[in-house]
CSV table of C-alpha atoms and ligand atoms in Angstrom, one decimal:
chain,number,residue,atom,x,y,z
A,1014,MET,CA,-49.4,-5.8,45.5
A,1015,ALA,CA,-48.4,-6.8,41.8
A,1016,THR,CA,-49.1,-5.6,37.9
A,1017,ALA,CA,-49.0,-7.6,34.8
A,1018,LYS,CA,-49.4,-6.8,31.6
A,1019,ALA,CA,-50.5,-9.2,28.9
A,1020,HIS,CA,-51.2,-9.3,25.1
A,1021,THR,CA,-54.0,-10.8,23.4
A,1022,ASN,CA,-53.6,-13.2,21.0
A,1023,ILE,CA,-55.7,-14.5,17.6
A,1024,ALA,CA,-56.0,-18.2,17.0
A,1025,LEU,CA,-54.7,-19.3,13.6
A,1026,VAL,CA,-56.3,-22.5,14.5
A,1027,LYS,CA,-59.3,-22.0,16.6
A,1028,TYR,CA,-60.4,-23.6,19.9
A,1029,TRP,CA,-64.3,-23.9,19.9
A,1030,GLY,CA,-65.3,-26.2,22.5
A,1031,LYS,CA,-64.8,-27.7,25.9
A,1032,LYS,CA,-64.5,-31.2,27.2
A,1033,ASP,CA,-65.0,-29.7,30.8
A,1034,GLN,CA,-66.4,-27.0,31.5
A,1035,GLN,CA,-65.5,-26.2,34.5
A,1036,LEU,CA,-61.8,-26.7,34.6
A,1037,ILE,CA,-62.1,-25.3,30.5
A,1038,ILE,CA,-60.1,-28.5,29.2
A,1039,PRO,CA,-61.2,-27.9,25.2
A,1040,GLN,CA,-61.9,-30.3,23.0
A,1041,THR,CA,-58.6,-29.9,20.6
A,1042,ASN,CA,-55.3,-28.1,20.5
A,1043,SER,CA,-55.0,-24.8,19.3
A,1044,LEU,CA,-52.3,-22.3,18.0
A,1045,SER,CA,-52.3,-18.3,18.1
A,1046,LEU,CA,-50.3,-15.7,17.4
A,1047,THR,CA,-49.9,-12.8,20.3
A,1048,LEU,CA,-50.3,-9.3,19.5
A,1049,ASP,CA,-48.5,-6.2,20.6
A,1050,GLU,CA,-51.0,-3.8,19.8
A,1051,PHE,CA,-53.8,-5.1,22.2
A,1052,TYR,CA,-53.5,-5.7,25.9
A,1053,THR,CA,-54.4,-5.5,29.4
A,1054,THR,CA,-52.9,-4.3,32.4
A,1055,THR,CA,-54.0,-5.1,35.8
A,1056,ARG,CA,-53.0,-4.3,39.4
A,1057,VAL,CA,-53.9,-6.7,42.4
A,1058,ASN,CA,-53.8,-6.1,45.9
A,1059,PHE,CA,-55.1,-8.1,48.5
A,1060,ASP,CA,-56.3,-5.6,51.4
A,1061,PRO,CA,-57.4,-6.5,54.9
A,1062,GLY,CA,-60.0,-3.3,55.0
A,1063,LEU,CA,-62.2,-4.9,52.0
A,1064,THR,CA,-65.2,-6.6,52.8
A,1065,ALA,CA,-65.6,-7.7,49.0
A,1066,ASP,CA,-63.6,-7.9,46.1
A,1067,GLN,CA,-63.5,-4.9,44.2
A,1068,VAL,CA,-62.9,-4.5,40.6
A,1069,THR,CA,-62.3,-1.8,37.9
A,1070,ILE,CA,-62.0,-1.7,34.6
A,1071,ASN,CA,-61.0,1.5,32.6
A,1072,HIS,CA,-61.3,3.3,35.9
A,1073,LYS,CA,-65.2,2.0,36.2
A,1074,LEU,CA,-66.4,0.1,39.3
A,1075,LEU,CA,-68.1,-3.2,38.6
A,1076,SER,CA,-71.1,-4.2,40.4
A,1077,PRO,CA,-71.1,-7.3,42.2
A,1078,ALA,CA,-72.8,-9.2,39.4
A,1079,ALA,CA,-70.6,-7.7,36.7
A,1080,ALA,CA,-67.3,-8.7,38.8
A,1081,ARG,CA,-68.4,-12.7,39.9
A,1082,ARG,CA,-66.3,-13.9,36.9
A,1083,THR,CA,-63.6,-11.9,38.7
A,1084,SER,CA,-64.2,-13.1,42.1
A,1085,ALA,CA,-64.5,-16.5,40.9
A,1086,PHE,CA,-61.0,-16.3,39.4
A,1087,LEU,CA,-59.4,-14.8,42.7
A,1088,GLU,CA,-61.6,-17.2,44.7
A,1089,LEU,CA,-59.1,-19.7,42.7
A,1090,VAL,CA,-55.9,-17.8,44.1
A,1091,ARG,CA,-57.0,-17.0,47.3
A,1092,GLN,CA,-57.4,-21.2,48.0
A,1093,ARG,CA,-54.4,-22.1,46.7
A,1094,SER,CA,-52.2,-19.4,48.5
A,1095,GLY,CA,-54.1,-19.5,51.4
A,1096,ARG,CA,-54.8,-16.0,51.7
A,1097,GLN,CA,-58.1,-14.8,53.0
A,1098,GLN,CA,-58.3,-11.0,52.0
A,1099,PHE,CA,-60.2,-9.8,49.5
A,1100,ALA,CA,-58.8,-7.8,46.4
A,1101,ARG,CA,-58.7,-4.3,44.7
A,1102,VAL,CA,-58.3,-5.0,40.9
A,1103,ASP,CA,-57.9,-2.4,38.6
A,1104,SER,CA,-57.5,-3.1,35.0
A,1105,ILE,CA,-57.0,-1.0,31.8
A,1106,ASN,CA,-57.9,-2.8,28.8
A,1107,HIS,CA,-56.3,-2.0,25.6
A,1108,VAL,CA,-58.9,-4.2,23.4
A,1109,PRO,CA,-62.3,-2.9,22.7
A,1110,THR,CA,-64.0,-5.3,24.7
A,1111,ALA,CA,-66.3,-8.5,23.8
A,1112,ALA,CA,-65.7,-7.6,19.9
A,1113,GLY,CA,-64.3,-10.8,18.9
A,1114,LEU,CA,-60.5,-9.5,19.9
A,1115,ALA,CA,-60.5,-12.0,22.7
A,1116,SER,CA,-60.6,-9.1,25.4
A,1117,SER,CA,-60.7,-12.4,27.9
A,1118,ALA,CA,-57.6,-13.6,26.8
A,1119,SER,CA,-55.9,-10.8,27.8
A,1120,ALA,CA,-57.6,-9.7,30.5
A,1121,PHE,CA,-57.3,-13.3,32.5
A,1122,ALA,CA,-53.7,-13.8,31.6
A,1123,ALA,CA,-52.9,-10.6,33.0
A,1124,LEU,CA,-55.4,-11.2,35.8
A,1125,ALA,CA,-53.6,-14.6,36.9
A,1126,GLY,CA,-49.9,-12.9,36.8
A,1127,ALA,CA,-50.7,-10.2,39.0
A,1128,ALA,CA,-53.5,-12.1,41.5
A,1129,SER,CA,-50.7,-14.9,41.8
A,1130,ALA,CA,-47.8,-12.8,42.5
A,1131,ALA,CA,-49.9,-10.5,44.9
A,1132,ALA,CA,-50.8,-13.7,46.6
A,1133,GLY,CA,-47.2,-14.6,47.3
A,1134,LEU,CA,-47.3,-17.5,44.6
A,1135,SER,CA,-44.6,-17.8,42.7
A,1136,LEU,CA,-45.8,-19.6,39.4
A,1137,ASP,CA,-43.6,-20.5,36.6
A,1138,ARG,CA,-44.9,-19.6,33.1
A,1139,ARG,CA,-46.6,-23.1,32.7
A,1140,GLU,CA,-48.2,-22.9,36.0
A,1141,LEU,CA,-49.4,-19.5,34.9
A,1142,SER,CA,-50.7,-20.9,31.8
A,1143,ARG,CA,-52.8,-23.3,33.6
A,1144,LEU,CA,-54.1,-20.7,35.8
A,1145,ALA,CA,-55.0,-18.3,33.4
A,1146,ARG,CA,-57.2,-21.0,31.9
A,1147,ARG,CA,-59.6,-21.1,34.5
A,1148,GLY,CA,-60.6,-17.6,33.6
A,1149,SER,CA,-60.8,-17.7,30.1
A,1150,GLY,CA,-59.7,-20.6,27.3
A,1151,SER,CA,-57.9,-18.5,25.1
A,1152,ALA,CA,-55.9,-16.5,28.5
A,1153,THR,CA,-53.8,-20.1,28.2
A,1154,ARG,CA,-51.9,-18.9,25.5
A,1155,SER,CA,-51.7,-15.2,26.3
A,1156,ILE,CA,-49.1,-16.0,28.9
A,1157,PHE,CA,-46.6,-16.1,25.8
A,1158,GLY,CA,-45.6,-14.2,23.2
A,1159,GLY,CA,-45.4,-14.5,19.4
A,1160,LEU,CA,-46.6,-18.1,18.3
A,1161,VAL,CA,-48.0,-20.4,20.4
A,1162,GLU,CA,-49.7,-23.8,21.0
A,1163,TRP,CA,-52.1,-24.7,23.6
A,1164,HIS,CA,-52.0,-28.5,24.7
A,1165,ARG,CA,-55.7,-29.4,25.1
A,1166,GLY,CA,-54.6,-32.1,27.9
A,1167,HIS,CA,-57.0,-34.7,29.7
A,1168,ASP,CA,-56.7,-32.9,32.9
A,1169,ASP,CA,-55.9,-29.4,35.2
A,1170,SER,CA,-52.3,-30.4,35.0
A,1171,THR,CA,-51.6,-31.3,31.3
A,1172,SER,CA,-54.1,-28.6,29.6
A,1173,PHE,CA,-51.1,-25.7,28.9
A,1174,ALA,CA,-50.0,-23.7,26.5
A,1175,GLU,CA,-46.2,-23.6,24.9
A,1176,PRO,CA,-44.6,-21.3,22.8
A,1177,ILE,CA,-43.7,-22.4,19.3
A,1178,MET,CA,-41.8,-19.2,18.2
A,1179,GLU,CA,-41.7,-16.2,21.0
A,1180,LYS,CA,-39.6,-14.1,18.8
A,1181,LEU,CA,-41.0,-14.2,15.0
A,1182,ASP,CA,-38.0,-14.2,12.7
A,1183,PHE,CA,-40.0,-14.0,9.6
A,1184,GLY,CA,-42.5,-11.7,8.5
A,1185,LEU,CA,-45.9,-12.8,9.7
A,1186,GLU,CA,-47.6,-9.6,10.8
A,1187,MET,CA,-51.8,-9.1,11.3
A,1188,LEU,CA,-53.9,-6.3,10.4
A,1189,ALA,CA,-57.5,-6.2,12.4
A,1190,ILE,CA,-60.2,-4.5,10.5
A,1191,MET,CA,-62.8,-2.9,13.3
A,1192,ILE,CA,-66.2,-3.4,12.0
A,1193,ASN,CA,-68.1,-3.1,15.2
A,1194,THR,CA,-66.7,-2.7,18.9
A,1195,LYS,CA,-70.3,-3.1,20.5
A,1196,LYS,CA,-71.2,-6.0,22.5
A,1197,LYS,CA,-72.0,-9.1,21.2
A,1198,LYS,CA,-75.1,-11.0,21.5
A,1199,VAL,CA,-73.6,-14.8,21.8
A,1200,THR,CA,-70.8,-15.0,23.9
A,1201,SER,CA,-67.9,-17.3,22.9
A,1202,ARG,CA,-68.8,-19.6,26.1
A,1203,GLN,CA,-72.5,-19.9,24.9
A,1204,GLY,CA,-71.6,-19.9,21.3
A,1205,MET,CA,-69.0,-23.1,21.3
A,1206,GLN,CA,-71.0,-25.3,23.8
A,1207,ALA,CA,-73.7,-24.7,21.3
A,1208,SER,CA,-71.8,-25.9,18.6
A,1209,VAL,CA,-70.2,-29.0,20.5
A,1210,THR,CA,-74.0,-30.2,21.8
A,1211,THR,CA,-75.8,-29.7,18.8
A,1212,SER,CA,-73.6,-29.2,15.4
A,1213,PRO,CA,-73.6,-32.2,13.7
A,1214,TYR,CA,-70.5,-31.5,12.5
A,1215,TYR,CA,-68.6,-31.7,15.7
A,1216,ALA,CA,-66.7,-34.7,15.1
A,1217,SER,CA,-65.5,-33.2,11.6
A,1218,TRP,CA,-64.1,-30.3,13.3
A,1219,ARG,CA,-62.0,-32.4,15.9
A,1220,GLU,CA,-60.2,-34.3,13.0
A,1221,VAL,CA,-60.2,-31.0,10.9
A,1222,VAL,CA,-58.2,-29.4,13.9
A,1223,ALA,CA,-55.5,-32.3,14.3
A,1224,ALA,CA,-54.9,-31.9,10.6
A,1225,ASP,CA,-54.6,-28.2,10.6
A,1226,MET,CA,-52.5,-28.3,13.7
A,1227,GLN,CA,-50.0,-30.8,11.8
A,1228,ALA,CA,-50.0,-28.5,8.9
A,1229,MET,CA,-49.9,-24.9,10.6
A,1230,LYS,CA,-46.7,-26.2,12.4
A,1231,ASP,CA,-45.1,-27.5,8.9
A,1232,ALA,CA,-45.7,-24.3,7.7
A,1233,ILE,CA,-44.2,-21.9,10.5
A,1234,ASN,CA,-41.0,-24.6,10.4
A,1235,ARG,CA,-40.6,-23.3,6.7
A,1236,ARG,CA,-41.9,-19.8,7.8
A,1237,ASP,CA,-44.5,-20.0,4.8
A,1238,ILE,CA,-46.8,-17.0,5.0
A,1239,PRO,CA,-49.0,-18.2,1.9
A,1240,ALA,CA,-49.6,-21.7,3.7
A,1241,ILE,CA,-50.1,-20.3,7.0
A,1242,GLY,CA,-52.7,-17.9,5.9
A,1243,HIS,CA,-54.3,-20.7,4.2
A,1244,ILE,CA,-54.8,-22.9,6.7
A,1245,ALA,CA,-55.6,-20.0,9.0
A,1246,GLU,CA,-58.3,-19.0,6.6
A,1247,GLU,CA,-60.0,-22.4,6.4
A,1248,ASN,CA,-59.6,-22.8,10.1
A,1249,ALA,CA,-61.9,-20.2,10.3
A,1250,LEU,CA,-64.3,-20.9,8.1
A,1251,ARG,CA,-64.8,-24.1,9.5
A,1252,MET,CA,-65.4,-23.0,12.6
A,1253,HIS,CA,-67.7,-20.6,11.6
A,1254,ALA,CA,-69.8,-23.8,9.9
A,1255,LEU,CA,-69.9,-24.7,13.8
A,1256,THR,CA,-72.1,-21.7,14.6
A,1257,LEU,CA,-74.3,-22.1,11.7
A,1258,SER,CA,-75.0,-25.6,11.9
A,1259,ALA,CA,-75.6,-25.3,15.7
A,1260,ASP,CA,-79.3,-25.4,16.9
A,1261,PRO,CA,-80.5,-22.7,16.9
A,1262,GLY,CA,-77.8,-21.9,14.2
A,1263,TYR,CA,-76.5,-18.3,14.9
A,1264,THR,CA,-73.3,-16.6,13.6
A,1265,TYR,CA,-71.1,-13.9,14.4
A,1266,PHE,CA,-70.9,-12.3,10.9
A,1267,SER,CA,-72.1,-8.7,10.0
A,1268,SER,CA,-72.6,-7.8,6.3
A,1269,ALA,CA,-69.6,-5.9,7.0
A,1270,THR,CA,-67.5,-8.8,7.6
A,1271,LEU,CA,-68.5,-10.6,4.4
A,1272,THR,CA,-67.4,-6.9,2.9
A,1273,ALA,CA,-64.3,-7.4,4.1
A,1274,ILE,CA,-63.6,-11.2,3.2
A,1275,GLN,CA,-64.8,-10.0,-0.4
A,1276,ALA,CA,-62.2,-7.1,-0.2
A,1277,VAL,CA,-59.0,-9.8,1.1
A,1278,ARG,CA,-60.2,-12.3,-1.8
A,1279,ALA,CA,-59.8,-9.3,-4.4
A,1280,LEU,CA,-56.7,-8.0,-2.8
A,1281,ARG,CA,-55.4,-11.8,-3.3
A,1282,GLU,CA,-56.7,-11.9,-7.0
A,1283,ASN,CA,-55.0,-8.7,-7.6
A,1284,GLY,CA,-51.2,-10.5,-6.6
A,1285,VAL,CA,-51.4,-9.3,-2.8
A,1286,GLY,CA,-50.5,-12.1,-0.5
A,1287,CYS,CA,-53.1,-11.6,2.3
A,1288,TYR,CA,-55.7,-13.9,4.4
A,1289,PHE,CA,-58.5,-13.6,6.6
A,1290,THR,CA,-59.5,-14.9,9.7
A,1291,MET,CA,-62.6,-14.3,12.1
A,1292,ASP,CA,-63.3,-15.1,15.9
A,1293,ALA,CA,-66.2,-14.7,17.8
A,1294,GLY,CA,-67.4,-11.1,16.6
A,1295,PRO,CA,-67.7,-9.3,13.3
A,1296,ASN,CA,-64.0,-7.8,13.0
A,1297,VAL,CA,-61.9,-9.6,10.4
A,1298,LYS,CA,-58.0,-10.1,10.8
A,1299,VAL,CA,-55.7,-10.0,8.1
A,1300,ILE,CA,-52.6,-12.1,7.6
A,1301,TYR,CA,-49.9,-11.2,5.3
A,1302,ASP,CA,-45.9,-10.5,5.3
A,1303,ARG,CA,-44.8,-7.2,6.7
A,1304,GLN,CA,-43.4,-6.4,3.3
A,1305,ASP,CA,-46.9,-6.2,2.0
A,1306,ARG,CA,-48.5,-3.9,4.6
A,1307,ASP,CA,-48.6,-0.8,2.4
A,1308,GLN,CA,-50.2,-3.0,-0.4
A,1309,VAL,CA,-52.6,-4.3,1.9
A,1310,ILE,CA,-53.4,-1.3,3.7
A,1311,SER,CA,-53.7,0.8,0.2
A,1312,GLY,CA,-56.3,-2.0,-1.0
A,1313,LEU,CA,-58.7,-1.9,1.9
A,1314,THR,CA,-58.7,1.5,2.1
A,1315,GLN,CA,-60.7,1.1,-1.3
A,1316,THR,CA,-63.6,-0.1,1.2
A,1317,PHE,CA,-62.7,0.8,4.5
A,1318,ASP,CA,-61.6,4.0,6.3
A,1319,ARG,CA,-57.9,4.0,7.1
A,1320,ASP,CA,-58.6,4.4,11.0
A,1321,GLN,CA,-61.0,1.2,10.7
A,1322,LEU,CA,-57.6,-0.5,10.4
A,1323,VAL,CA,-55.5,-1.3,13.1
A,1324,VAL,CA,-51.8,-3.0,12.6
A,1325,SER,CA,-50.2,-5.4,15.0
A,1326,PRO,CA,-47.1,-7.0,14.8
A,1327,ALA,CA,-46.3,-10.4,17.0
A,1328,GLY,CA,-46.3,-9.1,20.5
A,1329,PRO,CA,-44.5,-10.5,24.0
A,1330,GLY,CA,-45.3,-12.9,26.6
A,1331,ILE,CA,-46.5,-11.7,30.0
A,1332,GLN,CA,-44.8,-9.0,31.9
A,1333,ILE,CA,-45.1,-9.3,35.9
A,1334,TRP,CA,-43.8,-6.5,38.5
A,1335,ASN,CA,-44.0,-4.9,41.5
A,1336,GLU,CA,-44.4,-1.4,40.9
A,1337,ASN,CA,-43.3,0.2,44.3
A,1338,ASN,CA,-40.0,-1.0,43.6
A,1339,ASN,CA,-40.2,-1.9,39.8
A,1340,GLN,CA,-38.7,-5.1,40.5
A,1341,SER,CA,-39.8,-8.3,38.2
A,1342,LEU,CA,-41.6,-10.6,39.6
A,1343,LEU,CA,-41.2,-13.5,36.8
B,2101,2P0,C1,-60.0,-18.9,20.0
B,2101,2P0,N1,-61.9,-18.1,20.9
B,2101,2P0,O1,-59.0,-19.9,19.8
B,2101,2P0,C2,-61.0,-18.7,19.6
B,2101,2P0,C3,-61.6,-18.8,18.3
B,2101,2P0,C4,-62.9,-17.0,19.8
B,2101,2P0,C5,-63.2,-17.7,18.3
B,2101,2P0,O2,-60.9,-19.0,22.7
B,2101,2P0,O3,-65.3,-20.0,27.3
B,2101,2P0,O4,-63.1,-16.3,25.8
B,2101,2P0,O5,-63.7,-18.5,28.7
B,2101,2P0,O6,-62.7,-20.3,27.5
B,2101,2P0,O7,-61.7,-18.0,25.4
B,2101,2P0,C6,-62.8,-17.3,22.5
B,2101,2P0,O8,-63.4,-17.8,23.8
B,2101,2P0,O9,-64.0,-18.8,26.1
B,2101,2P0,C7,-62.0,-17.9,21.7
B,2101,2P0,P1,-63.7,-19.6,27.5
B,2101,2P0,P2,-63.0,-17.5,25.3
B,2101,2P0,O10,-59.3,-17.9,20.2
């Protein structure tokens, strides 16, 4: 038996498209910030008494159909470890599921950590990152804390994440504006594939990301939050242009998303250094220097309720332990 806790991450340079859908090899590199406030804790126990994998999320048992993606992932771990037994998986999500707050990132990172340890594999963090990738692309980055780069690579062994700065030594912070926590209509998986195959702008996106990765890493080196925020904002808008320009076009924005964008821009025009980014859902995340937190919150509460705003500093990488003796397994 093993338990793992992994935090979610929000990309500052987005991953939006796969080269290999089976192995989840992305078209481009990406770069993210791991968040302290949103995480998943997962316990895995391989049990000879089970006749199928048994998965609970937030104490609710999943149907076999709903558990299929988890079972497919466990199958990879069984193949690799030689374990035959089915597993009991109990997962608690401290992330609003499927609302663009990347619950699959923390979920598959935690599952990779707990399942591999429970199966007796002792993987290092790079191997865990590669394994998590097989569950969900963004999970690749959630193995590490702080600012993280996912190298797209060209095959299973070369596509993994690496920390750029695990413990932040400057004030970069994020705030999520919780607009809607309902499940989305177009999954990221469907959405990004539609963009790759039908958006006429996809080739340009690859060039945008290559330039943004370099500029973002330079900005991080300088601890330059206005530059980090500006690059992240433009990168997010260009990612979302790939949804609008797909055939059929679609969007993750709701009217409240645009309201939030306007609120952030208005604050900035009033001299508060804050920037926005959006993922595969309507919620908006705001990037700023923690010393400006109070100003950002008081500005946004002109438009949103205070309880819609969730502040999150940078978070740590994965932890894995044995609950019986509290011993760390990583
Ligand atoms: C990211 N997103 O870089 C981008 C930006 C959402 C927008 O990664 O198919 O759940 O499991 O690899 O990782 C969300 O997509 O997709 C995502 P799969 P995933 O964070």
